């Protein structure tokens, strides 16, 4: 009998241990925020019990993607049996206390109103009794004096009772109003008291108890993002200052308190599907794997290659006219949800000719090399090597101003050194900022990561959190531009050479000229190649005017042909205290048909582009100096045409 009891107890204890559940509170250590989505990294120390035990990782974001959940255990003696996700209901402790207090108050109000109503009943009984006694007294033949005293008594008593009744009714109304407010507030906050949270059910198995086991948990929340925004400050006499900032937003239903923040230009991939096998043909044929998570309206996706069929890693794809964009991944593939159903996408990469194509599904884009911009070098992930020594290295392109050419074996020693940090490549190919918060910038072929060393707190909600990251002093080429045919203002334009060295992304920039706010502009480096052009703003200290010279302008009809001569004079004046250089532009018309003849009569000092009719003067103006330029052209055309020459 004892043996039977011992066996039963052993089975019961084993069953209890098998189903034992332990709540584990994990802490958010770091978050990597992408242009769309964020990876949350949590950790905890746990005690793993002997046998099979279930651990509940609680209070996680209800917005997490359950397919992205990853759990790690750093002890080889512990086996992960299963990982499951579920949604639970959680009551907010503080709001629950408030609800309990409100319920208690409602009960007190109910009891108080009941007591007050009982007092009203008593008052009514007393009033009826006084009225009855008044009638009896009148029937007993009392003297006038006695009746007067009796009347005063009844009046006084009835008045006191009426006053008491009014006070009680006011108090009942006050309680009733308070009760209604409590009920209304309870209805409004009922949904807030109970919230949805995620729980990860983790089953572990061990042959012994182990203390202080490190547990890691990470998952993707799609309801987070970051966008760059810039501050551009310019003067005529100093370098351009470019502030590179980030705007972070998250609504994951959990707060990120004092976490290490990483901002990445890449896209998180959560697919667990193995890659498909493709037959390898020569020449390469079109291939593309539809990405996971592509659903809903206005999704464009596809594959970008070069003329040899090689994947265009890091190719920038931007919805034309917006800052909505993405980059091609390590397989040259991309996906983008456009803002418009009929959007055009611009594909661009330094060293290749940009293309603008209507968005769609399963797009296949081939970019052609721009031979004037390429200067091919080899970058390796483990230091500088000669090209003849490379085995299994990564070959890439660095852009320069020279004509395209292959790097010889002797020249390969001069390739920029690359330092590996956590599988990301960094090199002196990129410019170090003059000023920044403590951070590390890690660069790969497909993304740039800004790893911020100081902790940040970002609450869940609709409010953006601004992060001031970097500040560059850029020796930009600043020049004044004037096009008086279209505008009487002179604009300061900054040309930023080798802009790819600053890892710029599409975003909004606030412009300041001489510490005066000029408005906003869009920085779209994907639309540029080596040089980024920024129009900083108008400078009223430089004036420009364009006037038609009447005595040199004419129109005549000879036979069946019109002859028109147009002459314009433009005056540019420098009202500043420093010398300036102004790039002045004008134009003359280009004939579409052979029976229309256009010829330049006067364009002294101008560079002439005969393809588009643009004329450019470079004017160096001393303080207070003004200069004039003249443009004159002649147009001959048959009188059958009805247009006017501008």
Coordinates of C-alpha atoms in Angstrom, one line a residue:
X1 CA 0.0 0.0 0.0
X2 CA 2.9 2.4 0.8
X3 CA 4.5 1.7 -2.5
X4 CA 1.2 2.5 -4.3
X5 CA 0.9 5.8 -2.4
X6 CA 4.6 6.7 -3.2
X7 CA 4.0 6.0 -6.9
X8 CA 0.9 8.2 -6.9
X9 CA 2.6 11.0 -5.1
X10 CA 5.6 10.9 -7.6
X11 CA 3.2 11.0 -10.5
X12 CA 1.3 13.9 -9.0
X13 CA 4.5 15.9 -8.3
X14 CA 5.8 15.3 -11.8
X15 CA 2.5 16.4 -13.3
X16 CA 2.6 19.6 -11.1
X17 CA 6.1 20.3 -12.3
X18 CA 5.2 19.6 -15.9
X19 CA 2.4 22.2 -15.9
X20 CA 4.2 24.7 -13.6
X21 CA 4.1 28.2 -14.9
X22 CA 6.4 31.1 -14.0
X23 CA 5.8 34.7 -15.0
X24 CA 9.0 36.3 -16.3
X25 CA 9.3 40.1 -16.5
X26 CA 11.7 41.1 -19.3
X27 CA 13.3 44.5 -19.8
X28 CA 13.7 46.3 -23.0
X29 CA 17.5 46.8 -23.5
X30 CA 17.6 48.2 -27.1
X31 CA 15.4 49.0 -30.0
X32 CA 16.4 49.2 -33.7
X33 CA 14.0 51.5 -35.5
X34 CA 13.7 51.2 -39.3
X35 CA 12.0 53.4 -41.8
X36 CA 9.0 51.1 -41.3
X37 CA 8.9 48.9 -38.2
X38 CA 11.2 48.3 -35.3
X39 CA 12.9 45.4 -33.6
X40 CA 12.5 45.3 -29.8
X41 CA 15.3 43.5 -27.9
X42 CA 14.4 42.3 -24.4
X43 CA 16.4 40.3 -21.8
X44 CA 15.9 38.7 -18.4
X45 CA 17.7 36.3 -16.0
X46 CA 15.7 33.2 -15.0
X47 CA 16.1 30.1 -12.9
X48 CA 15.5 27.0 -15.0
X49 CA 14.0 24.3 -12.9
X50 CA 14.6 20.6 -13.2
X51 CA 12.2 18.9 -15.7
X52 CA 9.9 20.6 -18.1
X53 CA 8.7 24.0 -17.1
X54 CA 6.5 26.7 -18.7
X55 CA 7.6 30.3 -18.5
X56 CA 5.2 33.2 -19.4
X57 CA 7.0 36.2 -20.8
X58 CA 4.3 38.8 -20.0
X59 CA 3.4 42.4 -20.6
X60 CA 4.6 42.5 -24.2
X61 CA 3.3 44.7 -27.0
X62 CA 0.0 43.7 -28.4
X63 CA 1.2 45.1 -31.8
X64 CA 4.1 42.6 -32.2
X65 CA 4.3 40.4 -35.2
X66 CA 3.9 36.9 -33.8
X67 CA 5.9 35.4 -36.7
X68 CA 8.9 37.6 -35.7
X69 CA 9.2 36.3 -32.1
X70 CA 12.7 35.0 -31.4
X71 CA 13.8 33.6 -28.0
X72 CA 17.4 32.7 -27.0
X73 CA 18.9 30.8 -24.1
X74 CA 22.6 31.0 -23.5
X75 CA 23.0 27.7 -21.7
X76 CA 23.6 24.5 -23.6
X77 CA 22.1 22.4 -20.9
X78 CA 18.7 24.0 -21.4
X79 CA 16.4 22.9 -24.3
X80 CA 13.7 25.1 -25.8
X81 CA 10.7 22.8 -26.2
X82 CA 8.3 25.3 -27.7
X83 CA 7.6 29.0 -28.2
X84 CA 4.0 30.2 -28.5
X85 CA 2.3 33.6 -28.7
X86 CA -1.1 34.6 -27.4
X87 CA -3.0 37.8 -26.7
X88 CA -4.2 38.3 -23.1
X89 CA -6.4 40.9 -21.4
X90 CA -4.7 43.0 -18.7
X91 CA -6.3 45.4 -16.3
X92 CA -4.4 48.6 -15.5
X93 CA -3.7 48.5 -11.8
X94 CA -4.1 52.2 -11.2
X95 CA -7.3 52.5 -13.2
X96 CA -8.6 49.4 -11.5
X97 CA -8.1 51.1 -8.1
X98 CA -9.9 54.1 -9.4
X99 CA -12.8 51.9 -10.6
X100 CA -12.9 50.2 -7.2
X101 CA -13.0 53.6 -5.5
X102 CA -15.8 54.8 -7.9
X103 CA -17.8 51.7 -7.1
X104 CA -17.4 52.3 -3.4
X105 CA -18.5 55.9 -3.8
X106 CA -21.6 54.8 -5.8
X107 CA -22.6 52.5 -2.9
X108 CA -22.1 55.4 -0.4
X109 CA -24.3 57.7 -2.6
X110 CA -27.0 55.0 -2.9
X111 CA -27.1 54.6 0.9
X112 CA -27.1 58.4 1.5
X113 CA -29.9 58.9 -1.0
X114 CA -31.9 56.1 0.7
X115 CA -31.5 57.8 4.1
X116 CA -32.4 61.2 2.7
X117 CA -35.6 59.8 1.1
X118 CA -36.5 58.2 4.4
X119 CA -36.1 61.7 6.0
X120 CA -38.4 63.1 3.4
X121 CA -41.0 60.5 4.3
X122 CA -40.7 61.5 8.0
X123 CA -41.1 65.2 7.1
X124 CA -44.2 64.4 5.1
X125 CA -45.7 62.5 8.0
X126 CA -44.9 65.3 10.4
X127 CA -46.5 67.8 8.0
X128 CA -49.6 65.7 7.7
X129 CA -49.8 65.4 11.5
X130 CA -49.5 69.2 12.0
X131 CA -52.2 69.8 9.4
X132 CA -54.5 67.3 11.0
X133 CA -54.0 68.9 14.5
X134 CA -54.7 72.3 13.0
X135 CA -58.1 71.0 11.9
X136 CA -58.9 69.4 15.3
X137 CA -57.9 72.6 17.1
X138 CA -60.2 74.7 15.0
X139 CA -63.1 72.4 15.8
X140 CA -62.6 72.6 19.7
X141 CA -63.9 76.2 20.0
X142 CA -60.6 77.8 21.1
X143 CA -60.4 81.5 21.8
X144 CA -58.9 83.9 19.2
X145 CA -55.7 84.3 21.3
X146 CA -55.3 80.6 21.5
X147 CA -56.0 80.2 17.8
X148 CA -53.3 82.9 17.1
X149 CA -50.7 81.1 19.2
X150 CA -51.7 77.8 17.6
X151 CA -51.4 79.3 14.1
X152 CA -48.0 80.7 14.9
X153 CA -46.9 77.3 16.1
X154 CA -48.2 75.5 13.0
X155 CA -46.6 78.2 10.7
X156 CA -43.3 77.8 12.4
X157 CA -43.3 74.0 12.4
X158 CA -44.4 73.8 8.8
X159 CA -41.8 76.4 7.7
X160 CA -39.1 74.4 9.4
X161 CA -40.3 71.2 7.8
X162 CA -40.4 72.9 4.4
X163 CA -36.9 74.2 4.8
X164 CA -35.6 70.8 5.8
X165 CA -37.4 69.2 2.8
X166 CA -35.8 71.7 0.4
X167 CA -32.3 71.1 1.8
X168 CA -32.7 67.3 1.6
X169 CA -34.0 67.5 -2.0
X170 CA -31.1 69.7 -3.1
X171 CA -28.7 67.2 -1.4
X172 CA -30.4 64.3 -3.2
X173 CA -30.0 66.1 -6.5
X174 CA -26.3 66.7 -5.8
X175 CA -25.8 63.0 -5.1
X176 CA -27.8 62.0 -8.2
X177 CA -25.6 64.3 -10.4
X178 CA -22.4 62.9 -8.9
X179 CA -23.7 59.3 -9.4
X180 CA -24.4 60.1 -13.1
X181 CA -20.9 61.5 -13.5
X182 CA -19.4 58.4 -12.0
X183 CA -21.4 56.1 -14.3
X184 CA -20.5 58.2 -17.3
X185 CA -16.8 58.2 -16.5
X186 CA -16.9 54.5 -15.8
X187 CA -18.4 53.9 -19.3
X188 CA -15.8 56.1 -20.9
X189 CA -12.8 54.4 -19.2
X190 CA -14.2 50.8 -19.3
X191 CA -12.1 50.0 -22.4
X192 CA -9.0 51.7 -21.0
X193 CA -9.1 49.6 -17.8
X194 CA -8.8 46.3 -19.8
X195 CA -6.1 46.4 -22.5
X196 CA -4.7 43.7 -24.8
X197 CA -1.1 42.5 -24.2
X198 CA 1.0 39.8 -25.8
X199 CA 2.3 36.9 -23.8
X200 CA 5.0 34.5 -25.1
X201 CA 4.6 31.0 -23.6
X202 CA 8.1 29.4 -23.4
X203 CA 8.5 25.7 -22.5
X204 CA 12.0 24.8 -21.3
X205 CA 13.5 21.4 -20.4
X206 CA 16.5 20.8 -18.2
X207 CA 17.9 17.8 -16.3
X208 CA 18.8 19.9 -13.3
X209 CA 18.1 23.3 -11.8
X210 CA 20.2 26.1 -13.2
X211 CA 20.3 29.7 -11.8
X212 CA 21.0 33.0 -13.6
X213 CA 20.3 31.8 -17.1
X214 CA 20.3 34.6 -19.6
X215 CA 17.2 34.8 -21.7
X216 CA 16.8 37.1 -24.8
X217 CA 13.6 37.9 -26.6
X218 CA 13.2 40.1 -29.7
X219 CA 10.3 40.8 -32.0
X220 CA 9.1 43.1 -34.7
X221 CA 6.5 45.9 -34.1
X222 CA 5.3 47.3 -37.4
X223 CA 3.8 50.5 -35.7
X224 CA 7.1 52.3 -35.4
X225 CA 9.2 54.4 -37.8
X226 CA 11.7 57.2 -38.2
X227 CA 12.2 59.8 -40.8
X228 CA 15.2 62.1 -41.2
X229 CA 14.9 65.9 -41.1
X230 CA 17.6 68.5 -41.6
X231 CA 18.7 72.0 -40.7
X232 CA 20.7 73.8 -43.3
X233 CA 22.4 77.0 -42.2
X234 CA 24.3 79.1 -44.7
X235 CA 26.1 82.4 -44.9
X236 CA 28.1 83.9 -47.8
X237 CA 31.4 83.7 -45.9
X238 CA 31.5 80.4 -44.0
X239 CA 31.0 76.7 -44.7
X240 CA 27.5 75.2 -44.9
X241 CA 26.3 73.7 -41.7
X242 CA 24.1 70.7 -42.1
X243 CA 22.3 69.3 -39.1
X244 CA 21.2 65.6 -39.6
X245 CA 18.3 64.8 -37.2
X246 CA 15.8 62.0 -36.8
X247 CA 12.1 62.0 -35.9
X248 CA 11.0 58.8 -34.2
X249 CA 7.5 57.7 -33.7
X250 CA 6.0 54.5 -32.2
X251 CA 2.6 53.3 -31.2
X252 CA 3.4 49.8 -30.1
X253 CA 1.3 50.0 -26.9
X254 CA 4.5 49.7 -24.8
X255 CA 6.9 52.5 -23.7
X256 CA 10.6 52.3 -24.5
X257 CA 12.2 53.6 -21.3
X258 CA 15.9 54.4 -21.2
X259 CA 16.8 52.1 -24.1
X260 CA 19.7 52.1 -26.5
X261 CA 18.4 53.3 -29.8
X262 CA 19.6 52.3 -33.3
X263 CA 18.2 54.0 -36.4
X264 CA 18.5 52.0 -39.5
X265 CA 17.8 52.8 -43.2
X266 CA 17.2 49.2 -44.0
X267 CA 14.0 47.1 -43.8
X268 CA 13.5 44.3 -41.3
X269 CA 12.9 40.9 -42.7
X270 CA 10.8 38.4 -40.8
X271 CA 10.3 35.7 -43.4
X272 CA 11.1 32.1 -42.3
X273 CA 10.4 30.7 -45.8
X274 CA 13.5 29.2 -47.4
X275 CA 14.6 30.8 -50.7
X276 CA 13.3 29.2 -54.0
X277 CA 15.6 27.3 -56.3
X278 CA 16.1 28.8 -59.7
X279 CA 17.8 27.3 -62.7
X280 CA 20.8 29.4 -63.5
X281 CA 20.6 30.4 -67.2
X282 CA 23.1 32.3 -69.3
X283 CA 22.5 35.0 -70.1
X284 CA 20.6 35.7 -66.8
X285 CA 16.8 35.8 -67.1
X286 CA 14.3 37.7 -65.2
X287 CA 13.6 36.3 -61.7
X288 CA 11.8 37.6 -58.7
X289 CA 10.4 36.3 -55.4
X290 CA 7.3 38.1 -54.1
X291 CA 8.1 39.5 -50.7
X292 CA 6.2 38.5 -47.6
X293 CA 3.8 41.1 -46.1
X294 CA 2.8 42.6 -49.5
X295 CA -0.9 43.1 -49.3
X296 CA -3.4 46.0 -49.4
X297 CA -3.6 48.9 -51.8
X298 CA -0.8 50.6 -53.8
X299 CA 2.0 48.1 -53.2
X300 CA 4.8 48.1 -55.7
X301 CA 7.4 45.4 -55.7
X302 CA 10.0 44.1 -58.0
X303 CA 13.7 43.5 -58.8
X304 CA 16.4 45.9 -59.9
X305 CA 19.5 44.7 -61.8
X306 CA 22.2 46.2 -64.0
X307 CA 22.9 45.4 -67.6
X308 CA 24.7 42.2 -66.7
X309 CA 21.8 41.0 -64.6
X310 CA 23.6 41.6 -61.3
X311 CA 21.4 42.6 -58.4
X312 CA 21.5 46.4 -57.7
X313 CA 22.0 46.3 -53.9
X314 CA 21.1 49.6 -52.2
X315 CA 19.4 51.1 -55.3
X316 CA 17.2 54.0 -54.2
X317 CA 13.5 53.8 -55.1
X318 CA 11.6 57.0 -54.5
X319 CA 7.9 57.8 -55.3
X320 CA 8.2 60.8 -57.6
X321 CA 7.2 64.1 -56.0
X322 CA 7.3 62.7 -52.5
X323 CA 9.8 61.7 -49.8
X324 CA 8.3 58.2 -49.7
X325 CA 10.9 55.7 -50.7
X326 CA 13.0 52.6 -49.9
X327 CA 16.1 50.8 -51.1
X328 CA 16.7 47.5 -52.8
X329 CA 17.8 44.7 -50.5
X330 CA 20.8 42.3 -50.7
X331 CA 19.0 40.5 -53.6
X332 CA 18.2 43.6 -55.5
X333 CA 14.5 43.3 -54.5
X334 CA 12.2 45.9 -53.1
X335 CA 8.7 46.6 -51.9
X336 CA 7.0 50.0 -51.4
X337 CA 3.5 51.1 -50.5
X338 CA 2.9 54.2 -52.6
X339 CA 0.8 57.1 -51.6
X340 CA -0.9 57.3 -55.0
X341 CA -2.4 54.4 -57.1
X342 CA -0.9 55.8 -60.2
X343 CA 2.5 56.7 -58.8
X344 CA 5.8 57.0 -60.7
X345 CA 8.9 55.5 -59.1
X346 CA 12.4 56.9 -59.7
X347 CA 15.2 54.3 -59.5
X348 CA 18.6 55.9 -59.0
X349 CA 22.1 54.9 -57.9
X350 CA 25.4 56.8 -58.1
X351 CA 27.1 55.7 -61.3
X352 CA 24.0 54.7 -63.1
X353 CA 21.4 56.5 -65.2
X354 CA 18.2 57.1 -63.3
X355 CA 14.9 55.8 -64.5
X356 CA 11.3 56.9 -63.8
X357 CA 8.7 54.1 -64.3
X358 CA 5.0 53.7 -63.5
X359 CA 4.7 51.6 -60.3
X360 CA 3.2 48.2 -60.3
X361 CA 3.6 44.6 -59.2
X362 CA 6.5 42.3 -60.2
X363 CA 8.5 45.1 -61.7
X364 CA 11.8 44.3 -63.4
X365 CA 14.1 47.3 -63.8
X366 CA 17.5 47.4 -65.6
X367 CA 19.7 50.4 -64.8
X368 CA 22.4 51.4 -67.3
X369 CA 25.9 52.5 -66.3
X370 CA 26.8 56.1 -66.6
X371 CA 30.4 55.7 -67.7
X372 CA 31.2 59.4 -66.9
X373 CA 30.7 58.9 -63.2
X374 CA 32.2 55.5 -62.4
X375 CA 35.6 54.9 -61.0
X376 CA 35.7 51.2 -60.1
X377 CA 37.6 50.0 -57.0
X378 CA 37.4 46.9 -54.9
X379 CA 36.4 47.1 -51.2
X380 CA 37.1 44.1 -49.0
X381 CA 35.7 43.3 -45.6
X382 CA 38.9 42.5 -44.0
X383 CA 41.4 45.2 -44.8
X384 CA 43.2 46.4 -47.9
X385 CA 44.3 43.8 -50.4
X386 CA 45.6 43.8 -53.9
X387 CA 43.0 42.9 -56.5
X388 CA 45.1 39.9 -57.6
X389 CA 44.9 38.5 -54.1
X390 CA 41.2 38.6 -53.6
X391 CA 39.3 35.4 -52.9
X392 CA 35.7 35.5 -52.0
X393 CA 35.8 39.2 -51.3
X394 CA 33.0 41.6 -52.0
X395 CA 33.5 43.8 -55.1
X396 CA 31.8 47.1 -55.0
X397 CA 32.1 50.6 -56.6
X398 CA 33.3 53.8 -55.2
X399 CA 32.3 57.0 -57.1
X400 CA 34.7 59.6 -58.2
X401 CA 35.1 62.4 -60.7
X402 CA 37.5 60.6 -63.0
X403 CA 36.5 58.7 -66.1
X404 CA 35.6 55.0 -65.6
X405 CA 38.5 52.6 -65.5
X406 CA 39.6 49.3 -63.9
X407 CA 41.9 49.5 -60.9
X408 CA 45.2 47.9 -61.7
X409 CA 46.9 45.5 -59.3
X410 CA 49.4 48.1 -58.4
X411 CA 46.7 50.7 -57.6
X412 CA 44.7 48.3 -55.5
X413 CA 47.0 49.0 -52.6
X414 CA 45.5 52.5 -52.4
X415 CA 41.9 51.2 -51.9
X416 CA 40.3 52.7 -48.7
X417 CA 40.8 50.6 -45.7
X418 CA 37.6 49.1 -44.2
X419 CA 37.1 48.3 -40.5
X420 CA 34.6 45.6 -39.6
X421 CA 32.3 46.3 -36.7
X422 CA 29.5 43.8 -36.1
X423 CA 29.3 42.8 -39.7
X424 CA 29.0 46.4 -40.9
X425 CA 31.6 48.1 -43.0
X426 CA 33.0 51.5 -42.1
X427 CA 35.7 53.4 -44.1
X428 CA 37.0 56.8 -44.7
X429 CA 34.8 56.8 -47.7
X430 CA 32.3 58.5 -45.4
X431 CA 32.8 61.9 -43.8
X432 CA 33.1 62.1 -40.1
X433 CA 30.7 64.7 -38.6
X434 CA 32.1 67.7 -36.7
X435 CA 29.6 67.4 -33.9
X436 CA 27.3 64.6 -32.8
X437 CA 25.8 62.8 -29.8
X438 CA 27.7 59.7 -28.8
X439 CA 27.0 57.2 -31.5
X440 CA 28.5 54.8 -33.9
X441 CA 27.7 54.9 -37.6
X442 CA 27.8 51.5 -39.3
X443 CA 27.6 51.2 -43.0
X444 CA 26.8 48.1 -45.1
X445 CA 26.0 47.7 -48.8
X446 CA 22.2 47.7 -48.1
X447 CA 21.8 50.0 -45.1
X448 CA 23.3 52.6 -42.7
X449 CA 22.8 52.3 -39.0
X450 CA 23.1 55.1 -36.4
X451 CA 23.8 53.4 -33.1
X452 CA 23.2 55.9 -30.4
X453 CA 25.1 55.3 -27.2
X454 CA 23.0 57.5 -24.8
X455 CA 19.7 56.1 -23.6
X456 CA 16.4 57.5 -24.9
X457 CA 12.8 57.2 -23.7
X458 CA 10.1 57.1 -26.3
X459 CA 6.6 56.7 -25.2
X460 CA 3.9 55.0 -27.2
X461 CA 1.5 57.4 -28.8
X462 CA 1.2 59.9 -31.6
X463 CA 3.9 62.3 -30.4
X464 CA 7.2 62.4 -32.3
X465 CA 10.5 62.3 -30.5
X466 CA 13.3 64.3 -32.1
X467 CA 16.8 63.1 -32.0
X468 CA 19.6 65.5 -32.9
X469 CA 22.3 63.2 -34.3
X470 CA 25.0 64.7 -36.5
X471 CA 26.3 68.1 -37.6
X472 CA 28.5 68.5 -40.6
X473 CA 30.6 71.5 -41.7
X474 CA 30.5 71.2 -45.5
X475 CA 32.7 73.1 -47.9
X476 CA 29.9 73.5 -50.3
X477 CA 30.1 75.6 -53.5
X478 CA 27.8 78.5 -52.7
X479 CA 26.8 80.6 -55.7
X480 CA 24.1 83.1 -56.4
X481 CA 21.7 82.2 -59.2
X482 CA 19.4 84.6 -61.0
X483 CA 16.9 83.8 -63.7
X484 CA 15.1 87.1 -64.3
X485 CA 13.0 85.8 -67.1
X486 CA 11.0 83.8 -64.4
X487 CA 11.8 85.6 -61.2
X488 CA 13.2 89.0 -60.0
X489 CA 14.8 87.4 -57.0
X490 CA 18.4 86.2 -56.6
X491 CA 18.8 82.8 -54.9
X492 CA 21.7 81.4 -53.0
X493 CA 22.3 77.8 -54.2
X494 CA 24.7 75.4 -52.5
X495 CA 26.3 72.6 -54.4
X496 CA 27.4 69.7 -52.2
X497 CA 29.9 67.6 -54.0
X498 CA 30.2 63.9 -53.2
X499 CA 27.0 64.0 -51.3
X500 CA 26.9 60.2 -51.0
X501 CA 29.7 60.6 -48.3
X502 CA 27.1 62.0 -45.8
X503 CA 24.6 59.0 -45.9
X504 CA 21.8 61.4 -46.6
X505 CA 18.2 60.1 -46.9
X506 CA 15.1 61.8 -48.4
X507 CA 13.6 64.2 -45.9
X508 CA 12.5 67.7 -45.1
X509 CA 15.0 70.5 -44.4
X510 CA 14.6 73.8 -42.6
X511 CA 16.6 76.5 -44.4
X512 CA 18.4 79.4 -42.7
X513 CA 20.3 82.1 -44.6
X514 CA 22.3 84.5 -42.4
X515 CA 20.3 83.1 -39.4
X516 CA 17.0 84.1 -41.0
X517 CA 14.5 81.3 -41.6
X518 CA 13.8 80.9 -45.3
X519 CA 11.2 78.0 -45.2
X520 CA 11.4 74.3 -46.0
X521 CA 12.7 72.3 -48.9
X522 CA 13.0 68.6 -49.7
X523 CA 16.4 66.9 -49.7
X524 CA 16.2 64.1 -52.3
X525 CA 19.7 62.6 -52.7
X526 CA 18.2 59.7 -54.6
X527 CA 17.6 62.1 -57.5
X528 CA 21.2 63.2 -57.6
X529 CA 24.4 61.6 -58.5
X530 CA 27.7 63.0 -57.2
X531 CA 26.4 66.5 -56.4
X532 CA 23.4 67.6 -54.3
X533 CA 22.0 71.0 -55.2
X534 CA 20.2 73.0 -52.5
X535 CA 18.4 76.3 -53.0
X536 CA 19.0 78.0 -49.7
X537 CA 16.8 81.1 -50.2
X538 CA 16.3 84.5 -51.6
X539 CA 18.9 87.3 -50.9
X540 CA 17.3 90.7 -51.2
X541 CA 20.7 92.4 -51.0
X542 CA 21.3 91.5 -54.6
X543 CA 18.9 93.0 -57.2
X544 CA 18.2 92.0 -60.7
X545 CA 16.0 93.5 -63.4
X546 CA 15.3 92.4 -67.0
X547 CA 13.9 95.0 -69.5
X548 CA 13.0 94.8 -73.1
X549 CA 15.0 97.3 -75.2
X550 CA 12.2 98.9 -77.3
X551 CA 14.4 100.6 -79.9
X552 CA 16.2 97.3 -80.6
X553 CA 13.0 95.3 -80.8
X554 CA 11.0 95.0 -84.0
X555 CA 8.6 93.0 -86.0
X556 CA 8.1 93.2 -89.8
X557 CA 6.4 91.2 -92.6
X558 CA 8.5 90.8 -95.8
X559 CA 6.6 88.8 -98.4
X560 CA 5.1 85.8 -96.6
X561 CA 7.7 85.8 -93.8
X562 CA 7.7 87.5 -90.4
X563 CA 11.0 88.8 -89.1
X564 CA 11.1 89.5 -85.3
X565 CA 14.0 90.9 -83.4
X566 CA 13.9 90.7 -79.6
X567 CA 16.4 92.5 -77.4
X568 CA 16.6 92.3 -73.6
X569 CA 19.0 94.0 -71.1
X570 CA 19.5 92.6 -67.6
X571 CA 21.1 94.6 -64.8
X572 CA 22.5 92.9 -61.7
X573 CA 23.6 95.0 -58.7
X574 CA 25.4 93.9 -55.6
X575 CA 24.2 95.9 -52.5
X576 CA 26.2 93.8 -50.1
X577 CA 29.4 94.8 -48.3
X578 CA 31.3 91.8 -49.7
X579 CA 32.1 90.7 -53.3
X580 CA 29.8 88.1 -54.8
X581 CA 29.6 85.8 -57.8
X582 CA 26.3 85.6 -59.6
X583 CA 25.3 83.0 -62.2
X584 CA 22.9 84.7 -64.5
X585 CA 20.7 82.7 -66.8
X586 CA 18.5 83.6 -69.7
X587 CA 17.3 81.9 -72.9
X588 CA 16.3 82.2 -76.5
X589 CA 13.8 80.0 -78.3
X590 CA 14.6 76.8 -80.1
X591 CA 12.8 76.1 -83.4
X592 CA 10.7 72.9 -83.6
X593 CA 10.3 73.0 -87.4
X594 CA 12.8 73.7 -90.2
X595 CA 10.8 76.6 -91.7
X596 CA 11.3 78.5 -88.5
X597 CA 14.8 80.1 -88.3
X598 CA 16.3 81.4 -85.0
X599 CA 19.6 83.1 -84.7
X600 CA 21.5 84.8 -81.9
X601 CA 22.3 88.4 -82.6
X602 CA 24.0 89.4 -79.4
X603 CA 25.1 87.3 -76.4
X604 CA 28.5 88.8 -75.4
X605 CA 30.2 87.0 -72.5
X606 CA 27.6 84.1 -72.3
X607 CA 28.1 80.4 -72.5
X608 CA 25.5 79.2 -75.0
X609 CA 23.8 75.8 -75.0
X610 CA 22.4 75.4 -78.5
X611 CA 20.4 72.3 -77.6
X612 CA 18.1 74.0 -75.1
X613 CA 18.7 77.7 -75.7
X614 CA 20.2 78.4 -72.3
X615 CA 22.7 81.3 -71.9
X616 CA 24.8 81.6 -68.8
X617 CA 26.9 84.6 -67.6
X618 CA 29.2 84.4 -64.6
X619 CA 29.3 87.9 -63.0
X620 CA 31.8 88.8 -60.3
X621 CA 30.5 91.9 -58.5
X622 CA 32.4 94.1 -56.1
X623 CA 30.4 95.7 -53.2
X624 CA 28.0 98.3 -54.7
X625 CA 28.9 97.3 -58.3
X626 CA 26.3 96.7 -61.0
X627 CA 26.7 95.1 -64.4
X628 CA 24.6 94.8 -67.5
X629 CA 24.3 92.1 -70.1
X630 CA 22.4 92.1 -73.3
X631 CA 20.6 89.3 -75.2
X632 CA 19.3 89.7 -78.7
X633 CA 17.9 87.2 -81.1
X634 CA 16.1 87.1 -84.5
X635 CA 13.3 84.8 -85.5
X636 CA 12.0 84.3 -89.0
X637 CA 8.8 82.2 -89.7
X638 CA 6.0 81.9 -92.3
X639 CA 2.9 84.1 -91.6
X640 CA 0.8 80.9 -91.6
X641 CA 2.0 80.5 -88.0
X642 CA -0.1 82.4 -85.4
X643 CA 2.3 82.4 -82.4
X644 CA 3.9 85.4 -80.8
X645 CA 7.7 85.5 -80.1
X646 CA 8.4 86.2 -76.5

